């Protein structure tokens, strides 16, 4: 038996049942869909190796144009995915047209079982041979899964702006998948032949900022033993993702603004000006317009990075998507920890659906991973779900010194999370490195 995952899309339920029965003995997993508008969600939520796609879905229409349309939609987002077309009308011209538009093969109804299985296996084997050859195959935008209204609107916007070079600011709570969104935008962009470079702006100290972003020459400062390009040079002709950009101090904001305006950099210790061609994507969980009003973020930099603004909704506003994530994480961690045929009890699903998820998708992911590890049987029950059902933010005393407020918030979060700094950082909405820096600063 092959290990692949097959998706069959046909409006005829009898055809779906026949194909599912035929292929379930040949492949690990066979999924079916009666409507082509379900394809996007299924492909995003699952690792599909081959799609079998009908060419006609509307009654009385047999010209194959619907199938060709959905074929193009699939290949636009998943260009390396094999698609085998299926039709009841043996028109050679139609078959050739499908192949010209990127179909891997063509099967006529009624089919010969042996021939059909052979063609699907050939398509699957072609996918396996090419696996790993392109970056987009390795980057599965898991946190972009969704069929809720807010996510469908966001996905639509992503496809609209991805192929432009407009600077994008991504905002959203911690754990919502802002980095995943950035990777998906890059994957869909015209710059995807080169890897996207990422930099955590909250983890860069004042002294290393210019070296990290702009590069340095050998001997430019102590321990500069070699020439080193900065992130801007390394991301030339590609995408530069600046995470936690809201954590930059005003002096560093000024330096960043100069480079974004001039589109060139000068390495430390050099007089040579190097032009850079980058597409900038920034992300933060902070309220930048509010910071602009407070004078802690430069207004001109805000406008420079904010040509397009994308807001990633919190998981509590995406109740329709929670079950999709549950299924995705159950499959992943069941395979990782070799816990076959794990499933959720209905009461467990209800518990997960009604929880407010302050840590968003990342918290859900960690919760399900722990449940898979600790569950004694094959059914995950409510008692296996370790969440803070009555969690509320801890009150902080009102003090005049803002630094003291920050210090108390950190101490409170660390105590609440029993010394787990990763969990504390997530609750505070900062990176681990930023938390470490603050612990050192406050001598905690």
Short mmCIF file of C-alpha atoms in Angstrom, two decimals:
data_model
loop_
_atom_site.label_atom_id
_atom_site.label_comp_id
_atom_site.label_asym_id
_atom_site.label_seq_id
_atom_site.Cartn_x
_atom_site.Cartn_y
_atom_site.Cartn_z
CA UNK A 1 0.00 0.00 0.00
CA UNK A 2 1.25 3.50 -0.88
CA UNK A 3 1.43 6.04 1.94
CA UNK A 4 -0.10 8.96 0.05
CA UNK A 5 -3.18 11.09 0.74
CA UNK A 6 -5.71 11.42 -2.08
CA UNK A 7 -8.47 14.02 -2.53
CA UNK A 8 -11.40 13.20 -4.86
CA UNK A 9 -13.68 16.08 -5.94
CA UNK A 10 -16.87 15.07 -7.78
CA UNK A 11 -20.51 16.15 -7.39
CA UNK A 12 -21.70 12.56 -7.96
CA UNK A 13 -21.79 10.78 -4.60
CA UNK A 14 -21.89 7.37 -6.29
CA UNK A 15 -18.64 8.16 -8.10
CA UNK A 16 -17.07 9.32 -4.83
CA UNK A 17 -18.12 6.14 -3.03
CA UNK A 18 -16.79 3.92 -5.83
CA UNK A 19 -13.44 5.68 -6.05
CA UNK A 20 -13.05 5.81 -2.28
CA UNK A 21 -13.71 2.07 -2.06
CA UNK A 22 -11.25 1.37 -4.87
CA UNK A 23 -8.41 3.59 -3.58
CA UNK A 24 -8.65 3.08 0.17
CA UNK A 25 -6.81 -0.24 -0.22
CA UNK A 26 -4.06 1.45 -2.24
CA UNK A 27 -3.42 4.66 -0.28
CA UNK A 28 -3.22 5.63 3.38
CA UNK A 29 -5.98 8.23 3.33
CA UNK A 30 -8.70 9.11 0.84
CA UNK A 31 -10.71 12.32 1.28
CA UNK A 32 -13.76 13.31 -0.76
CA UNK A 33 -15.59 16.54 -1.56
CA UNK A 34 -18.81 17.12 -3.50
CA UNK A 35 -18.22 20.84 -4.07
CA UNK A 36 -15.13 22.39 -5.67
CA UNK A 37 -15.33 25.43 -3.36
CA UNK A 38 -14.23 23.08 -0.55
CA UNK A 39 -10.88 22.40 -2.24
CA UNK A 40 -8.97 25.37 -0.81
CA UNK A 41 -9.88 24.60 2.80
CA UNK A 42 -9.11 20.89 2.45
CA UNK A 43 -5.73 21.45 0.78
CA UNK A 44 -4.75 24.02 3.39
CA UNK A 45 -5.74 21.82 6.33
CA UNK A 46 -4.34 18.55 4.98
CA UNK A 47 -1.21 17.25 3.31
CA UNK A 48 -2.68 16.04 0.01
CA UNK A 49 -0.46 14.24 -2.53
CA UNK A 50 -2.83 13.83 -5.50
CA UNK A 51 -6.15 15.46 -6.46
CA UNK A 52 -8.68 13.63 -8.66
CA UNK A 53 -10.86 16.41 -10.09
CA UNK A 54 -14.11 16.11 -12.05
CA UNK A 55 -14.43 18.43 -15.03
CA UNK A 56 -18.16 19.18 -14.78
CA UNK A 57 -20.16 20.19 -11.71
CA UNK A 58 -23.26 22.03 -12.99
CA UNK A 59 -26.21 20.10 -14.42
CA UNK A 60 -26.45 20.28 -18.19
CA UNK A 61 -22.92 21.62 -18.67
CA UNK A 62 -20.33 19.26 -20.13
CA UNK A 63 -17.74 21.51 -21.77
CA UNK A 64 -15.19 20.98 -18.99
CA UNK A 65 -14.68 24.70 -18.30
CA UNK A 66 -15.53 24.31 -14.61
CA UNK A 67 -12.86 21.66 -14.18
CA UNK A 68 -10.30 23.80 -16.01
CA UNK A 69 -11.16 26.77 -13.77
CA UNK A 70 -10.67 24.78 -10.56
CA UNK A 71 -7.53 23.19 -11.97
CA UNK A 72 -6.03 26.66 -12.39
CA UNK A 73 -7.10 27.63 -8.86
CA UNK A 74 -5.37 24.57 -7.41
CA UNK A 75 -2.15 25.05 -9.36
CA UNK A 76 -2.03 28.75 -8.53
CA UNK A 77 -1.74 28.02 -4.80
CA UNK A 78 -0.15 24.53 -5.01
CA UNK A 79 1.85 24.52 -8.25
CA UNK A 80 3.58 21.18 -7.58
CA UNK A 81 0.43 19.24 -6.66
CA UNK A 82 -0.49 16.52 -9.22
CA UNK A 83 -4.09 16.86 -10.48
CA UNK A 84 -5.72 14.01 -12.44
CA UNK A 85 -8.83 15.11 -14.36
CA UNK A 86 -11.95 12.93 -14.47
CA UNK A 87 -14.78 13.27 -17.01
CA UNK A 88 -17.60 11.24 -18.53
CA UNK A 89 -17.12 12.81 -21.93
CA UNK A 90 -14.36 11.28 -24.01
CA UNK A 91 -13.37 14.38 -25.90
CA UNK A 92 -9.73 14.24 -26.98
CA UNK A 93 -9.54 18.02 -27.42
CA UNK A 94 -10.79 18.54 -23.87
CA UNK A 95 -8.19 16.10 -22.55
CA UNK A 96 -5.41 17.91 -24.38
CA UNK A 97 -6.65 21.26 -23.08
CA UNK A 98 -6.56 19.96 -19.51
CA UNK A 99 -3.00 18.69 -19.94
CA UNK A 100 -1.92 22.00 -21.46
CA UNK A 101 -3.29 23.77 -18.37
CA UNK A 102 -1.14 21.71 -16.04
CA UNK A 103 -3.12 18.52 -15.36
CA UNK A 104 -0.92 15.51 -14.67
CA UNK A 105 -3.20 12.99 -16.41
CA UNK A 106 -6.73 12.37 -17.67
CA UNK A 107 -9.21 9.55 -16.90
CA UNK A 108 -12.51 8.84 -18.66
CA UNK A 109 -15.72 7.59 -17.06
CA UNK A 110 -16.47 4.70 -16.92
CA UNK A 111 -12.94 3.83 -15.94
CA UNK A 112 -10.91 0.67 -15.89
CA UNK A 113 -9.99 0.03 -12.24
CA UNK A 114 -6.50 -1.21 -12.99
CA UNK A 115 -5.67 1.69 -15.31
CA UNK A 116 -7.09 4.25 -12.87
CA UNK A 117 -5.05 2.92 -9.95
CA UNK A 118 -1.89 2.85 -12.08
CA UNK A 119 -2.39 6.47 -13.17
CA UNK A 120 -2.98 7.67 -9.61
CA UNK A 121 0.12 5.82 -8.42
CA UNK A 122 2.18 7.36 -11.23
CA UNK A 123 0.96 10.82 -10.23
CA UNK A 124 1.78 10.11 -6.58
CA UNK A 125 5.26 8.81 -7.43
CA UNK A 126 5.98 11.94 -9.46
CA UNK A 127 5.11 14.05 -6.40
CA UNK A 128 7.43 12.01 -4.17
CA UNK A 129 10.34 12.34 -6.61
CA UNK A 130 9.99 16.10 -6.62
CA UNK A 131 9.48 16.42 -2.85
CA UNK A 132 11.86 18.85 -1.19
CA UNK A 133 12.95 20.51 -4.44
CA UNK A 134 11.08 23.73 -3.75
CA UNK A 135 10.78 25.77 -0.59
CA UNK A 136 6.99 26.06 -0.82
CA UNK A 137 6.65 22.32 -0.31
CA UNK A 138 8.39 22.57 3.02
CA UNK A 139 6.41 25.53 4.27
CA UNK A 140 2.90 24.47 5.15
CA UNK A 141 0.95 27.56 6.30
CA UNK A 142 -0.82 25.61 9.05
CA UNK A 143 -1.95 28.60 11.06
CA UNK A 144 -3.73 30.00 8.00
CA UNK A 145 -6.23 27.16 8.09
CA UNK A 146 -9.77 28.46 8.27
CA UNK A 147 -13.26 28.59 6.87
CA UNK A 148 -14.63 31.29 9.19
CA UNK A 149 -15.75 34.52 7.58
CA UNK A 150 -12.89 36.58 9.03
CA UNK A 151 -10.25 34.10 7.82
CA UNK A 152 -11.74 33.80 4.34
CA UNK A 153 -11.59 37.60 4.06
CA UNK A 154 -7.98 37.59 5.25
CA UNK A 155 -6.96 34.82 2.82
CA UNK A 156 -8.64 36.72 -0.01
CA UNK A 157 -6.66 39.85 0.90
CA UNK A 158 -3.41 37.85 1.08
CA UNK A 159 -3.84 36.62 -2.47
CA UNK A 160 -4.63 40.14 -3.62
CA UNK A 161 -1.51 41.79 -2.16
CA UNK A 162 1.05 38.97 -2.21
CA UNK A 163 2.19 39.51 -5.80
CA UNK A 164 2.80 43.23 -5.26
CA UNK A 165 5.89 44.72 -3.62
CA UNK A 166 3.87 46.79 -1.14
CA UNK A 167 5.22 46.91 2.41
CA UNK A 168 2.91 45.04 4.78
CA UNK A 169 2.29 45.44 8.51
CA UNK A 170 0.81 42.39 10.22
CA UNK A 171 -0.81 42.89 13.60
CA UNK A 172 -2.48 40.48 15.98
CA UNK A 173 -2.24 38.90 19.38
CA UNK A 174 0.58 36.62 20.40
CA UNK A 175 0.19 33.09 19.03
CA UNK A 176 -2.11 33.94 16.12
CA UNK A 177 0.45 33.00 13.46
CA UNK A 178 1.78 36.33 12.18
CA UNK A 179 5.05 34.69 11.09
CA UNK A 180 3.09 32.02 9.21
CA UNK A 181 1.15 34.74 7.44
CA UNK A 182 4.40 36.43 6.40
CA UNK A 183 5.74 33.15 4.99
CA UNK A 184 2.55 32.57 3.04
CA UNK A 185 2.71 36.05 1.53
CA UNK A 186 6.31 35.40 0.48
CA UNK A 187 5.39 31.96 -0.92
CA UNK A 188 2.72 33.55 -3.12
CA UNK A 189 4.93 36.49 -4.17
CA UNK A 190 7.12 36.94 -7.23
CA UNK A 191 10.18 36.81 -4.93
CA UNK A 192 9.62 33.22 -3.79
CA UNK A 193 12.60 31.80 -5.67
CA UNK A 194 14.77 33.04 -2.79
CA UNK A 195 14.25 32.30 0.89
CA UNK A 196 12.57 34.86 3.11
CA UNK A 197 14.85 36.22 5.83
CA UNK A 198 13.50 36.89 9.33
CA UNK A 199 14.82 39.04 12.14
CA UNK A 200 13.40 39.43 15.66
CA UNK A 201 13.63 43.16 16.24
CA UNK A 202 12.86 42.73 19.93
CA UNK A 203 15.92 40.54 20.43
CA UNK A 204 18.49 42.87 18.84
CA UNK A 205 20.42 45.04 21.29
CA UNK A 206 21.19 48.69 20.55
CA UNK A 207 24.90 47.92 20.07
CA UNK A 208 24.35 45.13 17.53
CA UNK A 209 21.49 46.68 15.57
CA UNK A 210 23.55 48.17 12.72
CA UNK A 211 25.81 45.12 12.45
CA UNK A 212 22.85 42.72 12.27
CA UNK A 213 20.82 44.72 9.76
CA UNK A 214 23.44 46.56 7.72
CA UNK A 215 26.52 44.31 8.06
CA UNK A 216 30.15 45.09 8.89
CA UNK A 217 33.65 44.89 7.46
CA UNK A 218 36.52 42.91 8.95
CA UNK A 219 38.09 44.79 11.86
CA UNK A 220 35.26 47.32 12.10
CA UNK A 221 34.97 46.66 15.83
CA UNK A 222 36.20 44.19 18.46
CA UNK A 223 35.50 40.57 17.46
CA UNK A 224 34.69 41.56 13.85
CA UNK A 225 36.99 38.88 12.46
CA UNK A 226 35.29 38.59 9.06
CA UNK A 227 33.25 40.63 6.63
CA UNK A 228 29.56 40.00 7.13
CA UNK A 229 26.54 41.17 5.13
CA UNK A 230 23.55 42.35 7.14
CA UNK A 231 19.97 41.19 6.84
CA UNK A 232 19.16 43.82 4.22
CA UNK A 233 21.91 42.66 1.88
CA UNK A 234 21.14 38.99 2.49
CA UNK A 235 17.46 39.59 1.65
CA UNK A 236 18.22 41.40 -1.62
CA UNK A 237 15.68 40.40 -4.32
CA UNK A 238 13.66 38.62 -1.61
CA UNK A 239 11.49 39.38 1.44
CA UNK A 240 12.70 40.67 4.81
CA UNK A 241 10.39 39.87 7.74
CA UNK A 242 10.85 42.11 10.79
CA UNK A 243 9.06 40.56 13.76
CA UNK A 244 8.19 42.58 16.88
CA UNK A 245 8.96 45.85 15.17
CA UNK A 246 6.99 47.67 17.87
CA UNK A 247 9.81 46.94 20.35
CA UNK A 248 12.36 49.19 18.61
CA UNK A 249 13.62 52.25 20.47
CA UNK A 250 13.27 55.66 18.85
CA UNK A 251 17.00 55.94 17.90
CA UNK A 252 16.86 52.55 16.16
CA UNK A 253 13.61 53.53 14.44
CA UNK A 254 15.41 56.53 12.93
CA UNK A 255 18.21 54.34 11.55
CA UNK A 256 15.73 51.88 10.09
CA UNK A 257 13.69 54.67 8.48
CA UNK A 258 16.77 56.05 6.71
CA UNK A 259 17.50 52.71 5.06
CA UNK A 260 13.88 52.16 4.05
CA UNK A 261 13.72 55.61 2.48
CA UNK A 262 17.02 55.37 0.59
CA UNK A 263 16.90 51.63 -0.15
CA UNK A 264 20.64 51.28 0.37
CA UNK A 265 22.94 50.28 3.23
CA UNK A 266 26.50 51.01 4.30
CA UNK A 267 28.32 48.35 6.29
CA UNK A 268 30.02 49.37 9.53
CA UNK A 269 33.66 50.13 8.71
CA UNK A 270 32.96 50.80 5.02
CA UNK A 271 32.22 53.83 2.86
CA UNK A 272 30.63 51.77 0.08
CA UNK A 273 26.91 52.30 -0.42
CA UNK A 274 25.11 49.08 -1.42
CA UNK A 275 21.64 49.28 -3.04
CA UNK A 276 19.12 46.77 -1.71
CA UNK A 277 15.90 45.54 -3.30
CA UNK A 278 13.71 44.03 -0.60
CA UNK A 279 10.02 43.53 0.09
CA UNK A 280 9.40 44.44 3.75
CA UNK A 281 6.89 42.63 5.96
CA UNK A 282 6.67 43.74 9.59
CA UNK A 283 4.73 42.28 12.49
CA UNK A 284 3.80 43.32 16.02
CA UNK A 285 1.27 42.62 18.74
CA UNK A 286 1.41 46.24 19.87
CA UNK A 287 -0.97 49.07 19.00
CA UNK A 288 1.28 51.15 16.72
CA UNK A 289 -1.19 54.04 16.12
CA UNK A 290 -1.51 54.38 19.89
CA UNK A 291 2.30 54.36 20.21
CA UNK A 292 2.48 57.09 17.56
CA UNK A 293 0.09 59.21 19.63
CA UNK A 294 2.19 58.58 22.73
CA UNK A 295 5.39 59.53 20.89
CA UNK A 296 7.03 56.11 21.31
CA UNK A 297 6.86 55.19 17.60
CA UNK A 298 7.78 57.47 14.71
CA UNK A 299 4.81 58.46 12.57
CA UNK A 300 6.90 58.60 9.38
CA UNK A 301 8.21 55.06 9.99
CA UNK A 302 4.67 53.86 10.66
CA UNK A 303 3.51 55.13 7.27
CA UNK A 304 6.60 53.64 5.61
CA UNK A 305 5.92 50.09 6.87
CA UNK A 306 2.12 50.27 6.71
CA UNK A 307 1.25 50.44 3.01
CA UNK A 308 -0.99 47.41 3.59
CA UNK A 309 -2.29 46.46 7.05
CA UNK A 310 -3.36 42.87 7.79
CA UNK A 311 -4.95 42.00 11.12
CA UNK A 312 -4.80 38.33 12.16
CA UNK A 313 -7.95 37.58 14.19
CA UNK A 314 -7.65 35.92 17.61
CA UNK A 315 -8.80 32.31 17.86
CA UNK A 316 -11.78 33.26 20.07
CA UNK A 317 -13.22 35.12 17.05
CA UNK A 318 -12.77 32.03 14.84
CA UNK A 319 -14.93 29.42 16.57
CA UNK A 320 -15.73 27.76 13.22
CA UNK A 321 -12.01 27.09 12.70
CA UNK A 322 -11.21 25.46 16.04
CA UNK A 323 -12.30 21.98 14.91
CA UNK A 324 -10.03 22.24 11.86
CA UNK A 325 -7.05 22.97 14.08
CA UNK A 326 -8.00 20.19 16.49
CA UNK A 327 -7.99 17.67 13.64
CA UNK A 328 -4.75 19.05 12.22
CA UNK A 329 -2.89 18.86 15.55
CA UNK A 330 -4.36 15.46 16.47
CA UNK A 331 -3.01 13.99 13.22
CA UNK A 332 0.39 15.61 13.63
CA UNK A 333 1.03 14.61 17.22
CA UNK A 334 -0.52 11.16 16.90
CA UNK A 335 2.02 10.46 14.17
CA UNK A 336 4.87 12.12 16.07
CA UNK A 337 4.31 10.12 19.27
CA UNK A 338 3.07 6.97 17.50
CA UNK A 339 -0.36 7.12 19.13
CA UNK A 340 -2.47 5.54 16.39
CA UNK A 341 -6.18 6.28 15.93
CA UNK A 342 -6.41 9.00 18.59
CA UNK A 343 -9.70 10.88 18.63
CA UNK A 344 -11.54 13.50 20.66
CA UNK A 345 -14.59 12.81 22.82
CA UNK A 346 -17.53 15.08 21.96
CA UNK A 347 -17.42 16.69 25.42
CA UNK A 348 -13.70 17.38 24.92
CA UNK A 349 -14.40 19.17 21.65
CA UNK A 350 -17.05 21.27 23.38
CA UNK A 351 -14.58 22.17 26.14
CA UNK A 352 -12.05 23.27 23.55
CA UNK A 353 -14.62 25.23 21.54
CA UNK A 354 -15.85 27.23 24.55
CA UNK A 355 -12.42 28.12 25.96
CA UNK A 356 -11.28 31.70 25.28
CA UNK A 357 -7.67 30.77 24.22
CA UNK A 358 -5.62 33.75 25.45
CA UNK A 359 -2.56 32.11 23.85
CA UNK A 360 -4.47 31.56 20.58
CA UNK A 361 -3.42 28.84 18.12
CA UNK A 362 -0.05 28.26 19.78
CA UNK A 363 -1.78 27.50 23.10
CA UNK A 364 -4.23 25.14 21.36
CA UNK A 365 -1.33 23.36 19.66
CA UNK A 366 0.55 22.86 22.94
CA UNK A 367 -2.65 21.78 24.72
CA UNK A 368 -3.38 19.04 22.19
CA UNK A 369 0.23 17.89 22.15
CA UNK A 370 0.13 17.44 25.93
CA UNK A 371 -3.22 15.63 25.67
CA UNK A 372 -1.86 13.18 23.09
CA UNK A 373 1.16 12.46 25.28
CA UNK A 374 -0.74 12.06 28.58
CA UNK A 375 -3.93 10.35 27.40
CA UNK A 376 -3.98 6.74 28.59
CA UNK A 377 -6.37 5.43 25.94
CA UNK A 378 -7.21 6.29 22.34
CA UNK A 379 -9.99 8.76 23.24
CA UNK A 380 -8.99 12.18 24.57
CA UNK A 381 -11.46 13.11 27.31
CA UNK A 382 -12.07 16.47 29.02
CA UNK A 383 -9.82 15.53 31.95
CA UNK A 384 -6.90 15.15 29.50
CA UNK A 385 -7.20 18.80 28.44
CA UNK A 386 -5.07 20.93 30.74
CA UNK A 387 -6.29 24.50 30.29
CA UNK A 388 -6.87 27.43 32.63
CA UNK A 389 -10.67 27.41 32.35
CA UNK A 390 -11.16 30.32 34.74
CA UNK A 391 -7.99 32.21 33.83
CA UNK A 392 -8.03 35.96 34.36
CA UNK A 393 -5.20 38.51 34.11
CA UNK A 394 -3.58 39.08 37.48
CA UNK A 395 -4.23 42.60 38.85
CA UNK A 396 -1.21 44.86 39.08
CA UNK A 397 -0.82 47.51 41.78
CA UNK A 398 -0.98 51.10 40.57
CA UNK A 399 2.45 52.69 40.90
CA UNK A 400 3.90 55.85 39.45
CA UNK A 401 7.02 54.32 37.93
CA UNK A 402 6.30 52.63 34.57
CA UNK A 403 9.40 50.46 34.88
CA UNK A 404 8.11 49.18 38.21
CA UNK A 405 4.79 48.29 36.54
CA UNK A 406 6.65 46.34 33.89
CA UNK A 407 8.80 44.62 36.50
CA UNK A 408 5.75 43.61 38.55
CA UNK A 409 3.97 42.29 35.45
CA UNK A 410 6.97 40.10 34.61
CA UNK A 411 7.26 38.78 38.16
CA UNK A 412 3.52 38.07 38.31
CA UNK A 413 3.57 36.23 34.98
CA UNK A 414 6.58 34.10 35.96
CA UNK A 415 4.92 33.14 39.25
CA UNK A 416 1.65 32.34 37.50
CA UNK A 417 3.43 30.09 35.00
CA UNK A 418 5.44 28.34 37.73
CA UNK A 419 8.77 29.65 36.48
CA UNK A 420 8.19 28.60 32.84
CA UNK A 421 9.79 31.53 30.97
CA UNK A 422 8.46 30.45 27.56
CA UNK A 423 4.88 30.46 28.85
CA UNK A 424 5.47 33.75 30.67
CA UNK A 425 6.82 35.36 27.49
CA UNK A 426 3.75 34.20 25.56
CA UNK A 427 1.39 35.58 28.22
CA UNK A 428 3.25 38.91 28.23
CA UNK A 429 3.23 39.07 24.42
CA UNK A 430 7.02 39.28 23.98
CA UNK A 431 9.69 36.97 22.60
CA UNK A 432 11.75 34.77 24.92
CA UNK A 433 14.86 36.81 24.13
CA UNK A 434 13.07 40.05 25.00
CA UNK A 435 11.99 38.54 28.31
CA UNK A 436 15.56 37.39 29.03
CA UNK A 437 16.83 40.91 28.31
CA UNK A 438 14.27 42.43 30.67
CA UNK A 439 15.09 39.91 33.40
CA UNK A 440 18.73 40.93 33.13
CA UNK A 441 17.81 44.60 33.08
CA UNK A 442 15.62 44.34 36.19
CA UNK A 443 18.04 41.88 37.84
CA UNK A 444 15.29 39.34 38.41
#
